[in-house]
XYZ file of C-alpha atoms in Angstrom:
276
model
C 0.052 0.294 0.224
C 0.740 3.482 -0.189
C 2.379 4.619 3.101
C 0.940 7.811 4.150
C 3.810 10.818 5.288
C 3.052 9.742 8.984
C 3.788 6.230 8.638
C 6.903 7.624 6.874
C 7.668 10.008 9.255
C 7.291 7.834 12.188
C 10.038 5.105 10.429
C 12.538 8.036 9.626
C 12.389 9.877 12.766
C 12.945 6.368 14.387
C 16.179 6.403 12.624
C 16.937 9.389 13.730
C 16.448 9.609 17.208
C 18.978 7.083 18.105
C 20.928 7.532 21.253
C 24.319 9.104 20.534
C 26.864 11.761 22.850
C 28.918 8.618 23.962
C 26.329 6.021 24.414
C 25.870 3.165 21.774
C 22.137 2.278 21.970
C 21.193 0.889 18.943
C 20.187 2.916 15.877
C 17.844 1.128 13.565
C 19.675 1.034 9.679
C 16.956 1.017 6.961
C 13.582 1.454 9.526
C 12.020 3.171 6.519
C 12.911 0.136 4.202
C 11.762 -2.378 6.510
C 8.250 -0.859 6.787
C 8.010 -0.744 2.942
C 7.306 -4.751 3.386
C 4.430 -3.862 5.519
C 0.657 -3.780 4.431
C 0.495 0.577 4.908
C -2.735 2.257 5.207
C -3.338 4.391 2.245
C -3.879 8.329 2.377
C -6.754 9.996 1.528
C -5.866 11.560 -1.144
C -3.504 11.425 -4.163
C -2.215 14.369 -6.264
C -3.964 14.117 -9.810
C -1.824 14.332 -12.714
C -4.584 13.567 -14.704
C -8.368 13.247 -14.731
C -11.082 10.743 -16.017
C -12.642 7.070 -14.980
C -9.609 5.176 -16.232
C -7.071 7.298 -13.428
C -9.396 6.946 -10.953
C -10.407 3.122 -11.438
C -6.435 3.112 -11.199
C -5.541 4.690 -8.510
C -8.410 3.023 -6.697
C -7.058 -0.612 -6.938
C -3.958 0.645 -5.219
C -5.532 0.120 -1.756
C -6.250 -3.097 -2.017
C -4.441 -4.993 -5.130
C -1.211 -2.925 -6.299
C -0.498 -5.867 -8.948
C -3.455 -5.510 -10.677
C -2.882 -1.624 -10.290
C 0.440 -1.649 -12.065
C -1.144 -4.159 -14.749
C -4.061 -2.032 -15.762
C -1.691 0.747 -15.200
C 0.787 -0.550 -18.084
C -1.978 -1.414 -20.353
C -3.418 1.956 -20.503
C 0.138 3.709 -21.174
C 0.134 1.191 -23.779
C -3.065 3.096 -25.168
C -1.826 6.458 -24.366
C -2.682 6.907 -21.120
C -0.035 9.879 -20.693
C 1.232 10.895 -17.396
C -2.141 9.463 -14.973
C -1.253 5.754 -16.427
C 2.834 6.397 -15.082
C 1.595 8.043 -11.801
C -0.655 5.140 -11.404
C 2.114 2.376 -12.347
C 4.703 4.424 -10.079
C 2.622 3.869 -7.050
C 1.444 0.896 -8.017
C 4.990 -0.104 -7.580
C 5.467 1.898 -4.202
C 2.614 -0.208 -2.869
C 4.573 -3.783 -4.468
C 7.092 -2.772 -2.331
C 9.987 -1.779 -5.180
C 10.056 1.571 -3.798
C 13.479 2.457 -5.342
C 11.572 1.802 -9.230
C 8.963 3.937 -8.186
C 10.766 6.737 -6.659
C 13.028 6.951 -10.220
C 9.566 7.130 -11.734
C 8.346 9.502 -9.337
C 10.957 12.141 -9.223
C 10.709 11.662 -13.385
C 7.513 12.342 -13.748
C 7.465 15.205 -11.066
C 10.099 16.860 -13.355
C 8.664 16.515 -16.715
C 5.081 16.606 -16.131
C 2.308 19.616 -17.624
C -0.082 19.459 -14.187
C 0.405 22.310 -12.081
C 2.899 23.268 -9.946
C 1.154 22.344 -6.890
C 0.518 18.549 -7.937
C 4.053 18.446 -9.272
C 5.531 19.225 -5.731
C 3.043 17.082 -4.337
C 4.594 14.083 -6.868
C 8.409 14.872 -5.966
C 6.873 14.383 -2.238
C 5.745 11.228 -3.107
C 9.266 10.608 -4.753
C 10.909 11.756 -1.639
C 8.590 9.091 0.589
C 10.020 6.497 -1.931
C 13.272 7.495 -1.895
C 13.232 6.903 2.282
C 11.558 3.564 1.831
C 14.778 2.885 -0.342
C 17.005 3.803 2.481
C 18.152 6.710 -0.494
C 18.244 9.742 2.337
C 20.202 11.754 -0.204
C 18.213 11.305 -3.245
C 15.370 11.888 -0.739
C 16.955 15.331 0.171
C 17.515 16.413 -3.586
C 14.134 15.404 -4.196
C 12.557 17.364 -1.366
C 14.542 20.458 -2.899
C 13.314 20.533 -6.368
C 9.525 20.307 -4.936
C 10.366 22.964 -2.809
C 11.456 25.550 -5.606
C 7.435 24.803 -6.743
C 6.340 25.022 -3.156
C 8.511 26.757 -0.817
C 6.174 27.347 1.986
C 5.025 23.463 1.952
C 5.337 22.103 5.067
C 5.324 18.908 4.404
C 8.443 19.246 2.227
C 10.274 21.370 4.789
C 9.400 18.908 7.057
C 10.527 15.649 4.723
C 13.419 16.988 3.693
C 14.745 17.762 7.531
C 13.964 14.009 7.961
C 16.077 13.568 5.201
C 18.945 15.985 6.131
C 18.886 14.322 9.780
C 19.118 10.699 8.387
C 22.643 11.994 6.669
C 23.567 13.388 10.137
C 22.949 17.161 8.575
C 21.702 18.370 11.514
C 22.241 21.756 11.565
C 20.664 21.925 8.236
C 17.735 20.153 9.578
C 16.926 22.672 12.179
C 16.590 25.325 9.773
C 14.287 23.812 7.838
C 12.343 22.577 10.917
C 12.709 25.832 11.844
C 10.354 26.880 9.082
C 7.992 24.277 9.615
C 7.395 25.774 13.003
C 7.254 29.107 12.189
C 4.462 28.254 9.413
C 2.344 25.716 11.768
C 3.962 25.645 15.384
C 0.889 22.949 16.163
C 3.052 20.445 14.342
C 4.060 17.679 17.454
C 6.369 15.943 15.108
C 8.367 18.993 13.864
C 8.706 19.911 17.415
C 9.775 16.049 18.171
C 12.212 16.722 15.126
C 13.425 19.949 16.489
C 14.380 17.873 19.523
C 16.308 15.113 17.919
C 18.283 17.675 15.879
C 19.375 19.791 19.427
C 20.336 16.786 20.943
C 22.577 15.422 18.326
C 24.072 18.854 18.323
C 24.762 18.656 22.072
C 21.909 21.324 23.127
C 20.145 18.645 25.389
C 18.418 21.140 27.518
C 16.736 23.216 24.608
C 16.287 19.697 22.950
C 14.011 18.886 26.636
C 12.222 22.082 26.021
C 11.376 21.269 22.419
C 9.854 17.675 23.658
C 7.843 19.092 25.938
C 6.124 21.234 23.905
C 5.811 18.036 21.412
C 3.887 16.191 24.357
C 2.216 19.085 25.229
C 0.481 19.388 21.635
C 0.225 15.485 21.336
C 0.713 13.471 24.816
C 0.302 10.252 23.343
C 3.053 10.449 20.236
C 5.396 7.766 20.476
C 7.941 9.366 18.658
C 8.058 12.354 21.265
C 8.316 9.665 24.016
C 10.888 7.674 22.547
C 12.816 11.372 22.415
C 12.107 12.123 25.767
C 13.366 9.032 27.017
C 16.463 9.083 25.297
C 17.123 12.820 26.479
C 16.376 11.523 30.132
C 18.613 8.476 29.786
C 21.406 11.415 29.017
C 20.492 13.314 31.726
C 20.077 10.430 34.029
C 16.960 9.969 34.700
C 16.742 6.398 34.220
C 13.648 5.118 35.602
C 11.716 8.340 33.343
C 13.507 6.737 30.558
C 12.156 3.487 30.795
C 8.593 4.514 31.866
C 8.671 6.590 28.203
C 10.255 3.835 26.108
C 7.516 1.110 27.505
C 4.488 3.632 26.866
C 5.945 4.556 23.557
C 6.051 0.538 22.557
C 2.296 0.429 24.149
C 1.382 3.114 21.784
C 2.832 1.995 18.978
C 3.620 -1.834 19.124
C 4.830 -2.773 15.448
C 6.210 -0.005 14.736
C 10.291 0.828 13.813
C 9.467 3.325 17.275
C 8.496 0.748 19.014
C 11.672 -1.691 17.693
C 13.961 1.315 18.868
C 11.902 1.523 22.361
C 12.827 -2.007 22.948
C 16.092 -2.005 21.930
C 16.900 1.069 24.447
C 15.077 -0.900 26.911
C 17.125 -3.494 26.884
C 20.565 -1.978 26.825
C 19.531 0.328 29.795
C 18.335 -3.264 31.690
C 21.887 -4.580 30.234
C 23.777 -1.837 32.285
C 26.780 0.687 31.829
C 29.390 -2.642 31.162
C 26.994 -3.523 27.788
C 26.573 0.221 26.182
């Protein structure tokens, strides 16, 4: 299925929210790619590069049968389906778990599409998500940058690019993008979570603690925020508080990359300093 931004962001944040600063808590490798192997819910709406019943029929198949969607899209393209057919085929590949192929197609389509700038930016955003699912954060950053040339104030693209930068270890640049997101949309809890992670990786632990508290004020049951606050509490020596946050993160999102990382941190925390 096609991963909504919230699912992808949670996977990517799990990669970015790794405990550093001298401890050896585990970093998940490629959690977004792992998410691609699971059945993920489809977002409620998709950008449209075309119109007509054939396009809607093909997009509708993505929810339950991406293989059939791909077959129909390829047959339609052979009969002149154009951008609509190519878009549906790329999304079908993503739904089938073939993220690198989907990302290439989505990015190429967004580059040459004759649709409006908003629709093209949205397809670039889909390419960003596909590149992240493929474990290609550098390509995701490039696609997000191209999308932002079309829609400079798109908060989703800005946040996507910040996550890609964080995955690349470019935390100061990521912080610039997430600061823009917060200026445009201060109620976005996930932006505050990522800001906390970037601040922490820049050794600004007090600022990180303040940011994650803001995230949890906005969304008390945000699993990524609890994961991050647990990391910060661990850094500050609050082992019991860290354990409490990680256990709650697991209970809120039990089958997620965030839960996997929280469980690993709990296990290492239980093992004691000699294992860290």
